Amino acid sequence: METVIGVVVGAIALFVVITLLSALKIVPQQREFIVERLGKYQRTLTPGLNLLIPFIDQVRTKVDVREQVVSFPPQPVITSDNLSVSIDTVLYFKVVNSADATYQIANFLQAIEQLTVTTLRNVIGSFDLERALTSREEINRHLSGVLDETTGRWGIKVTRVEIKAIEPPASIRDSMEKQMRAERDRRAAILNAEGHKQSAILTAEGDKQAAVLKADGERQASILQAEGQAKAIRTVFDAIHTANPSQKVLAYQYLQALPKIAEGSANKVWVVPAELTKALEGISGALGGLASTANDEPAPAASAAASEVEQEAAQAAEEAAAAAREVADAAAAAEAEVSSRPKSLPASPPSAVSGLYQAPQTDKA
């Protein structure tokens, strides 16, 4: 008898424990439990320890209220220019009302997927392929607005919709690659032409600046050379004016310059005075008698070298007189040769002040 009583007491204790355990519900964080009482929605259990009525309250659904990510399989969509493209989408959503997500729709995830596909087809159907490829932000924004408005009554909040990939047909991809390659080649050619243009412009600018600098340098050099020559002439003039040279020295300088006049292979014609001999004799006599003229004496500072200059001048005068005689003889021979020519050629008058002597040229053959 006692054994039977012990078994009954143990069963009752076990029943009480099971009842208490079923009455206590611990809800994890970011979870919500939907509780029904006798088949009717009673309340939503929040995270923590909750107490239920045993055998009357039942947990219908456990809802995850965290934000969830769902990737839908590729969906074929036709654009406005009748091209079929395959689009992958990624959906971000969260449950904001567990009761509505449980009772307003049977399977909210499947409903969201079908709604996304239909909305995507409507949006892409109004775009051509090029616009669809470049307007992802606009498509995402439109999808988010439509889905959020529709899923709001289901207790679902669509936070973000992203288009993961838009895959056009293989033939279209090949054409697009050729188009992009041609566009890149065109841009490369334009950039190359721009580079050549800039190079030519910079080269021309450099040549211009170089020419300007060269011309400026030549101008400065010419100015400095002219200033140097002017200073040299001024210095020589001041020196001559200070030294007060005599006419003998000037005549001697003139006789020294005579050989330089005849230098060079281009000097073929000499102008010889008709009375060159007499003129040189007059110059020689003048050189001898210039010492007695007034206002022709050298300055006292140059008296020591005057005698030497006079001797050199006299010797040069004699040499010049001898050379003049030879020139006069050559001029007489030239006149005789001219007079022996036919009378059709006019002869020079004997009283001419100057005669023309042309130096004979020998053939190099």
Tab-separated table of N, CA and C in Angstrom, residues 81 83 128-131 133-134 168-188:
chain	number	residue	atom	x	y	z
A	81	ASP	N	13.872	47.747	-75.049
A	81	ASP	CA	14.373	47.485	-76.405
A	81	ASP	C	14.416	45.990	-76.710
A	83	LEU	N	15.357	43.212	-75.097
A	83	LEU	CA	16.529	42.411	-74.773
A	83	LEU	C	16.298	41.739	-73.433
A	128	ASP	N	15.685	50.984	-71.234
A	128	ASP	CA	16.463	50.240	-72.219
A	128	ASP	C	17.690	49.640	-71.546
A	129	LEU	N	18.465	48.861	-72.302
A	129	LEU	CA	19.575	48.121	-71.701
A	129	LEU	C	20.636	49.069	-71.147
A	130	GLU	N	20.973	50.089	-71.905
A	130	GLU	CA	22.029	51.001	-71.452
A	130	GLU	C	21.610	51.733	-70.187
A	131	ARG	N	20.361	52.180	-70.142
A	131	ARG	CA	19.884	52.875	-68.945
A	131	ARG	C	19.778	51.918	-67.764
A	133	LEU	N	21.659	49.380	-67.187
A	133	LEU	CA	23.003	49.103	-66.680
A	133	LEU	C	23.584	50.265	-65.900
A	134	THR	N	23.139	51.473	-66.173
A	134	THR	CA	23.713	52.662	-65.535
A	134	THR	C	22.801	53.301	-64.508
A	168	PRO	N	23.465	40.642	-69.395
A	168	PRO	CA	22.845	40.603	-70.724
A	168	PRO	C	23.256	39.334	-71.463
A	169	PRO	N	22.638	39.040	-72.606
A	169	PRO	CA	23.021	37.850	-73.368
A	169	PRO	C	24.474	37.912	-73.843
A	170	ALA	N	25.001	36.749	-74.220
A	170	ALA	CA	26.413	36.673	-74.635
A	170	ALA	C	26.687	37.527	-75.863
A	171	SER	N	25.780	37.520	-76.832
A	171	SER	CA	25.993	38.323	-78.041
A	171	SER	C	26.023	39.815	-77.707
A	172	ILE	N	25.134	40.216	-76.795
A	172	ILE	CA	25.100	41.626	-76.401
A	172	ILE	C	26.373	41.980	-75.642
A	173	ARG	N	26.857	41.097	-74.797
A	173	ARG	CA	28.116	41.369	-74.077
A	173	ARG	C	29.283	41.515	-75.039
A	174	ASP	N	29.318	40.668	-76.068
A	174	ASP	CA	30.389	40.774	-77.061
A	174	ASP	C	30.315	42.112	-77.798
A	175	SER	N	29.106	42.524	-78.180
A	175	SER	CA	28.951	43.823	-78.861
A	175	SER	C	29.344	44.973	-77.939
A	176	MET	N	28.963	44.859	-76.671
A	176	MET	CA	29.322	45.921	-75.719
A	176	MET	C	30.835	45.990	-75.515
A	177	GLU	N	31.491	44.841	-75.470
A	177	GLU	CA	32.947	44.851	-75.330
A	177	GLU	C	33.610	45.486	-76.543
A	178	LYS	N	33.112	45.176	-77.748
A	178	LYS	CA	33.668	45.810	-78.951
A	178	LYS	C	33.433	47.320	-78.931
A	179	GLN	N	32.239	47.719	-78.492
A	179	GLN	CA	31.950	49.147	-78.409
A	179	GLN	C	32.862	49.846	-77.416
A	180	MET	N	33.049	49.228	-76.257
A	180	MET	CA	33.934	49.829	-75.262
A	180	MET	C	35.372	49.867	-75.743
A	181	ARG	N	35.800	48.814	-76.465
A	181	ARG	CA	37.158	48.809	-76.995
A	181	ARG	C	37.336	49.929	-78.023
A	182	ALA	N	36.334	50.097	-78.900
A	182	ALA	CA	36.411	51.184	-79.879
A	182	ALA	C	36.415	52.545	-79.197
A	183	GLU	N	35.622	52.692	-78.129
A	183	GLU	CA	35.595	53.952	-77.397
A	183	GLU	C	36.936	54.232	-76.734
A	184	ARG	N	37.544	53.203	-76.164
A	184	ARG	CA	38.867	53.395	-75.546
A	184	ARG	C	39.916	53.746	-76.589
A	185	ASP	N	39.837	53.088	-77.778
A	185	ASP	CA	40.782	53.420	-78.850
A	185	ASP	C	40.606	54.868	-79.303
A	186	ARG	N	39.337	55.294	-79.378
A	186	ARG	CA	39.083	56.688	-79.777
A	186	ARG	C	39.651	57.658	-78.743
A	187	ARG	N	39.442	57.361	-77.470
A	187	ARG	CA	39.978	58.239	-76.424
A	187	ARG	C	41.494	58.242	-76.430
A	188	ALA	N	42.087	57.053	-76.680
A	188	ALA	CA	43.552	56.996	-76.752
A	188	ALA	C	44.081	57.824	-77.917
